[in-house]
Amino acid sequence: MTYKQLDLFATDDEEEKIKKEVEGINLSPLFERLAKSQFRSSFYLNAKDKAYIQDKGWEKIEQGTRETIARRLAPAFIANDGKQTPMRHGIFPPFIAQHATGCCCRGCLEKWHGIPRGRALTLREQIYLTRIVMEWLRQHDV
């Protein structure tokens, strides 16, 4: 099945405009709220996760994150919602970041980001979520 959301990689003017707009969003308030959650703040990258990022490189990690969000979060209805994002280390580091940032399922997207369930994610929302996950990874890859 092909997902419309994979148009994230198009280079049209509208997408570039959305990316610039999303880059301008101050994520500090979100990260401050997440830090107050004992569960969300318990996530970290282990040595295997960091080695994976080094091996693949940031561009591949971001591409994989975009594809993951398009496949696992963007559809309006997800059969295994709430269970679609693995929580174990050593699989794909963005999965850990998704849990840490409340970007792991539609319930968490609604609670932490105000994105309602029952409708497909917009391109803007997908770019926004990718940015959040990537920012968390960069902050924790030290």
Coordinates of N, CA and C in Angstrom, one line a residue:
M1 N 0.8 -1.2 0.0 CA 0.0 0.0 0.0 C 0.9 1.2 0.0
T2 N 0.6 2.2 -0.8 CA 1.3 3.5 -0.9 C 0.6 4.5 -0.1
Y3 N 1.3 5.3 0.7 CA 0.7 6.3 1.5 C 0.9 7.7 0.9
K4 N -0.1 8.4 0.8 CA 0.0 9.8 0.3 C 1.0 10.6 1.1
Q5 N 1.1 10.3 2.4 CA 2.0 11.1 3.2 C 3.4 11.1 2.8
L6 N 3.8 10.1 2.0 CA 5.2 10.0 1.6 C 5.6 11.1 0.7
D7 N 4.7 11.9 0.3 CA 5.0 13.1 -0.5 C 5.9 14.1 0.3
L8 N 6.2 13.7 1.5 CA 7.1 14.6 2.3 C 8.4 14.9 1.6
F9 N 8.8 14.0 0.7 CA 10.1 14.2 0.0 C 10.0 15.0 -1.2
A10 N 8.9 15.5 -1.6 CA 8.7 16.3 -2.7 C 9.4 17.6 -2.5
T11 N 9.9 18.3 -3.5 CA 10.6 19.6 -3.3 C 9.8 20.8 -3.7
D12 N 8.5 20.7 -3.8 CA 7.7 21.9 -4.2 C 7.8 23.0 -3.2
D13 N 7.4 24.2 -3.7 CA 7.4 25.4 -2.8 C 6.6 25.3 -1.6
E14 N 5.4 24.7 -1.7 CA 4.5 24.6 -0.5 C 5.2 23.8 0.6
E15 N 5.8 22.7 0.3 CA 6.5 21.9 1.3 C 7.6 22.7 2.0
E16 N 8.4 23.3 1.2 CA 9.5 24.1 1.7 C 9.0 25.2 2.6
K17 N 7.9 25.8 2.2 CA 7.3 26.9 3.1 C 6.8 26.3 4.4
I18 N 6.2 25.1 4.4 CA 5.8 24.5 5.6 C 7.0 24.1 6.5
K19 N 8.0 23.6 5.9 CA 9.2 23.2 6.6 C 9.8 24.4 7.3
K20 N 9.9 25.6 6.6 CA 10.4 26.8 7.3 C 9.6 27.3 8.4
E21 N 8.3 27.2 8.2 CA 7.3 27.6 9.2 C 7.5 26.7 10.5
V22 N 7.6 25.4 10.3 CA 7.7 24.4 11.4 C 9.1 24.6 12.1
E23 N 10.1 24.9 11.3 CA 11.4 25.2 11.9 C 11.4 26.4 12.9
G24 N 10.5 27.3 12.6 CA 10.4 28.5 13.4 C 9.6 28.3 14.7
I25 N 9.0 27.1 14.9 CA 8.3 26.9 16.2 C 9.2 26.6 17.3
N26 N 9.0 27.3 18.4 CA 9.8 27.2 19.6 C 9.4 25.9 20.3
L27 N 10.2 24.9 20.4 CA 9.9 23.6 21.0 C 10.2 23.6 22.5
S28 N 10.8 24.6 23.0 CA 11.2 24.6 24.4 C 10.0 24.4 25.4
P29 N 8.8 25.0 25.2 CA 7.7 24.8 26.1 C 7.3 23.3 26.1
L30 N 7.3 22.7 24.9 CA 6.9 21.3 24.8 C 7.9 20.4 25.6
F31 N 9.2 20.6 25.3 CA 10.2 19.9 26.0 C 10.2 20.1 27.5
E32 N 9.8 21.3 27.9 CA 9.7 21.5 29.4 C 8.6 20.7 30.0
R33 N 7.4 20.7 29.2 CA 6.3 19.9 29.7 C 6.6 18.4 29.8
L34 N 7.3 17.9 28.7 CA 7.7 16.5 28.7 C 8.6 16.2 29.8
A35 N 9.5 17.1 30.2 CA 10.5 16.8 31.2 C 9.8 16.7 32.6
K36 N 8.6 17.2 32.7 CA 7.9 17.1 34.0 C 7.1 15.7 34.1
S37 N 7.1 15.0 33.0 CA 6.5 13.7 33.0 C 7.5 12.6 33.4
Q38 N 7.3 11.9 34.5 CA 8.3 10.9 34.9 C 8.4 9.8 33.8
F39 N 7.3 9.5 33.2 CA 7.4 8.4 32.1 C 8.2 9.0 30.9
R40 N 7.8 10.1 30.4 CA 8.4 10.7 29.2 C 9.9 11.0 29.4
S41 N 10.3 11.5 30.6 CA 11.6 11.9 30.9 C 12.5 10.7 31.2
S42 N 12.0 9.5 31.3 CA 12.8 8.3 31.6 C 13.5 7.7 30.4
F43 N 13.1 8.2 29.2 CA 13.7 7.6 28.0 C 15.1 8.2 27.7
Y44 N 16.0 7.4 27.1 CA 17.4 7.8 26.8 C 17.9 7.0 25.7
L45 N 18.9 7.4 25.1 CA 19.6 6.6 24.0 C 20.7 5.9 24.7
N46 N 20.8 4.6 24.4 CA 21.9 3.8 24.9 C 23.1 3.8 23.9
A47 N 24.1 3.1 24.2 CA 25.3 3.1 23.3 C 25.0 2.5 21.9
K48 N 24.1 1.5 21.9 CA 23.7 0.8 20.7 C 22.9 1.8 19.8
D49 N 22.0 2.6 20.4 CA 21.2 3.6 19.7 C 22.1 4.6 19.1
K50 N 23.1 5.1 19.9 CA 24.0 6.1 19.4 C 24.9 5.6 18.3
A51 N 25.3 4.4 18.4 CA 26.1 3.8 17.3 C 25.3 3.6 16.0
Y52 N 24.0 3.3 16.2 CA 23.1 3.2 15.0 C 23.0 4.5 14.3
I53 N 22.8 5.6 15.1 CA 22.7 7.0 14.5 C 24.0 7.3 13.8
Q54 N 25.2 7.0 14.4 CA 26.5 7.3 13.8 C 26.6 6.5 12.5
D55 N 26.2 5.3 12.5 CA 26.4 4.4 11.3 C 25.5 4.9 10.2
K56 N 24.3 5.2 10.5 CA 23.3 5.5 9.4 C 23.5 7.0 9.0
G57 N 23.8 7.9 9.9 CA 23.9 9.3 9.6 C 22.5 10.0 9.8
W58 N 22.6 11.3 10.1 CA 21.4 12.1 10.4 C 20.4 12.1 9.2
E59 N 20.8 12.2 8.0 CA 19.9 12.2 6.9 C 19.1 11.0 6.8
K60 N 19.7 9.8 6.9 CA 18.9 8.5 6.9 C 18.0 8.4 8.0
I61 N 18.4 8.9 9.2 CA 17.6 8.8 10.4 C 16.3 9.7 10.2
E62 N 16.5 10.9 9.7 CA 15.4 11.7 9.4 C 14.4 11.1 8.4
Q63 N 15.0 10.6 7.3 CA 14.2 9.9 6.3 C 13.4 8.8 6.9
G64 N 14.0 8.0 7.7 CA 13.3 6.8 8.3 C 12.2 7.3 9.3
T65 N 12.5 8.4 10.0 CA 11.5 9.0 10.9 C 10.3 9.5 10.1
R66 N 10.5 10.2 9.0 CA 9.4 10.6 8.2 C 8.6 9.5 7.7
E67 N 9.3 8.4 7.2 CA 8.5 7.3 6.7 C 7.7 6.6 7.8
T68 N 8.3 6.5 9.0 CA 7.7 5.8 10.1 C 6.4 6.6 10.5
I69 N 6.5 7.9 10.6 CA 5.4 8.8 10.9 C 4.3 8.6 9.8
A70 N 4.7 8.6 8.6 CA 3.7 8.5 7.5 C 3.0 7.1 7.5
R71 N 3.7 6.1 7.8 CA 3.2 4.7 7.9 C 2.4 4.4 9.1
R72 N 3.0 4.8 10.3 CA 2.4 4.3 11.5 C 1.6 5.3 12.3
L73 N 1.6 6.6 11.9 CA 0.9 7.6 12.7 C -0.1 8.4 11.8
A74 N 0.2 8.6 10.5 CA -0.5 9.5 9.7 C -1.9 9.0 9.3
P75 N -2.2 7.7 9.1 CA -3.5 7.3 8.8 C -4.6 7.7 9.8
A76 N -5.8 7.9 9.4 CA -6.8 8.3 10.3 C -7.1 7.2 11.3
F77 N -7.1 6.0 10.9 CA -7.3 4.9 11.8 C -6.2 3.9 11.7
I78 N -5.7 3.5 12.9 CA -4.6 2.6 12.9 C -5.1 1.3 13.7
A79 N -5.0 0.2 13.1 CA -5.5 -1.1 13.7 C -4.9 -1.3 15.1
N80 N -3.6 -1.2 15.2 CA -2.9 -1.5 16.5 C -2.5 -0.2 17.2
D81 N -3.3 0.8 17.2 CA -2.9 2.1 17.8 C -2.7 1.9 19.3
G82 N -1.6 2.5 19.7 CA -1.1 2.4 21.1 C -0.1 1.3 21.3
K83 N 0.1 0.5 20.2 CA 1.0 -0.6 20.3 C 1.9 -0.7 19.1
Q84 N 1.8 0.3 18.2 CA 2.6 0.3 16.9 C 4.0 0.7 17.0
T85 N 4.4 1.3 18.1 CA 5.8 1.9 18.3 C 6.5 1.1 19.3
P86 N 7.5 0.3 18.9 CA 8.3 -0.5 19.9 C 9.0 0.4 20.9
M87 N 9.2 -0.2 22.1 CA 9.8 0.6 23.2 C 11.2 0.1 23.5
R88 N 11.7 -0.9 22.8 CA 13.0 -1.4 23.1 C 14.1 -0.7 22.4
H89 N 15.2 -0.7 23.1 CA 16.5 -0.1 22.5 C 17.0 -1.0 21.4
G90 N 17.8 -0.5 20.5 CA 18.5 -1.3 19.5 C 17.7 -1.6 18.3
I91 N 16.5 -1.2 18.2 CA 15.7 -1.4 17.0 C 15.9 -0.3 16.0
F92 N 15.4 0.9 16.4 CA 15.4 2.1 15.6 C 15.3 3.3 16.6
P93 N 16.4 4.0 16.8 CA 16.4 5.1 17.9 C 15.2 6.0 17.8
P94 N 14.7 6.4 16.6 CA 13.5 7.3 16.7 C 12.3 6.7 17.4
F95 N 12.2 5.4 17.5 CA 11.1 4.8 18.3 C 11.2 5.3 19.7
I96 N 12.4 5.3 20.3 CA 12.6 5.7 21.7 C 12.2 7.2 21.8
A97 N 12.7 8.0 20.8 CA 12.3 9.4 20.8 C 10.8 9.7 20.6
Q98 N 10.2 8.8 19.9 CA 8.7 9.0 19.8 C 8.0 8.8 21.1
H99 N 8.5 7.8 21.9 CA 7.9 7.7 23.2 C 8.2 8.8 24.1
A100 N 9.5 9.3 24.1 CA 9.9 10.4 24.9 C 9.2 11.7 24.6
T101 N 8.7 11.8 23.4 CA 8.1 13.1 23.0 C 6.6 13.0 22.8
G102 N 6.0 11.9 23.2 CA 4.5 11.7 23.0 C 4.1 11.7 21.5
C103 N 5.0 11.2 20.7 CA 4.7 11.0 19.3 C 4.6 9.5 18.9
C104 N 4.1 8.7 19.8 CA 4.2 7.3 19.6 C 2.9 6.7 19.1
C105 N 1.7 7.3 19.4 CA 0.4 6.8 19.0 C -0.5 8.0 18.9
R106 N -1.7 7.7 18.4 CA -2.7 8.8 18.2 C -3.2 9.3 19.5
G107 N -3.3 8.5 20.5 CA -3.7 8.9 21.9 C -2.7 9.9 22.4
C108 N -1.4 9.6 22.3 CA -0.4 10.5 22.8 C -0.3 11.8 22.0
L109 N -0.5 11.7 20.7 CA -0.6 12.9 19.8 C -1.7 13.8 20.3
E110 N -2.8 13.2 20.6 CA -3.9 14.1 21.1 C -3.6 14.7 22.5
K111 N -3.1 13.9 23.4 CA -2.8 14.4 24.7 C -1.6 15.5 24.7
W112 N -0.5 15.2 24.0 CA 0.7 16.0 24.1 C 0.7 17.1 23.0
H113 N 0.1 16.9 21.9 CA 0.2 17.8 20.8 C -1.1 18.4 20.3
G114 N -2.2 18.0 20.9 CA -3.5 18.5 20.5 C -3.9 18.1 19.1
I115 N -3.4 17.0 18.6 CA -3.8 16.5 17.3 C -4.8 15.4 17.5
P116 N -6.1 15.7 17.0 CA -7.2 14.7 17.3 C -7.0 13.4 16.5
R117 N -7.6 12.4 17.1 CA -7.7 11.1 16.5 C -8.8 11.1 15.4
G118 N -8.8 10.1 14.6 CA -9.9 10.0 13.6 C -9.8 10.7 12.3
R119 N -8.7 11.3 12.1 CA -8.4 12.0 10.8 C -7.0 11.8 10.5
A120 N -6.7 11.8 9.2 CA -5.3 11.6 8.8 C -4.5 12.9 9.2
L121 N -3.2 12.7 9.4 CA -2.3 13.8 9.7 C -2.1 14.6 8.5
T122 N -2.0 15.9 8.7 CA -1.7 16.8 7.5 C -0.1 16.7 7.3
L123 N 0.3 17.2 6.1 CA 1.7 17.3 5.8 C 2.4 18.1 6.9
R124 N 1.8 19.2 7.3 CA 2.4 20.1 8.3 C 2.6 19.3 9.6
E125 N 1.6 18.6 10.0 CA 1.7 17.8 11.3 C 2.8 16.8 11.2
Q126 N 2.9 16.1 10.0 CA 4.0 15.1 9.9 C 5.4 15.8 9.9
I127 N 5.5 16.9 9.3 CA 6.8 17.6 9.3 C 7.1 18.1 10.8
Y128 N 6.1 18.6 11.5 CA 6.2 19.0 12.9 C 6.7 17.8 13.7
L129 N 6.0 16.7 13.6 CA 6.4 15.5 14.5 C 7.8 15.0 14.1
T130 N 8.1 15.0 12.9 CA 9.5 14.6 12.5 C 10.5 15.6 13.1
R131 N 10.2 16.9 13.1 CA 11.1 17.8 13.8 C 11.3 17.6 15.2
I132 N 10.2 17.3 15.9 CA 10.2 17.0 17.4 C 11.1 15.8 17.7
V133 N 10.9 14.7 16.9 CA 11.6 13.5 17.1 C 13.1 13.7 16.9
M134 N 13.4 14.4 15.8 CA 14.8 14.7 15.4 C 15.5 15.6 16.4
E135 N 14.8 16.6 16.9 CA 15.3 17.5 17.9 C 15.7 16.7 19.2
W136 N 14.8 15.8 19.6 CA 15.0 15.0 20.8 C 16.3 14.1 20.6
L137 N 16.4 13.5 19.4 CA 17.5 12.7 19.2 C 18.8 13.5 19.2
R138 N 18.8 14.6 18.6 CA 20.0 15.5 18.6 C 20.4 15.9 20.0
Q139 N 19.4 16.2 20.9 CA 19.7 16.6 22.2 C 20.2 15.4 23.1
H140 N 19.9 14.2 22.7 CA 20.3 13.0 23.5 C 21.4 12.2 22.9
D141 N 21.9 12.6 21.8 CA 23.0 11.9 21.1 C 24.3 12.6 21.5
V142 N 24.7 12.6 22.8 CA 25.9 13.2 23.3 C 26.8 12.2 23.9

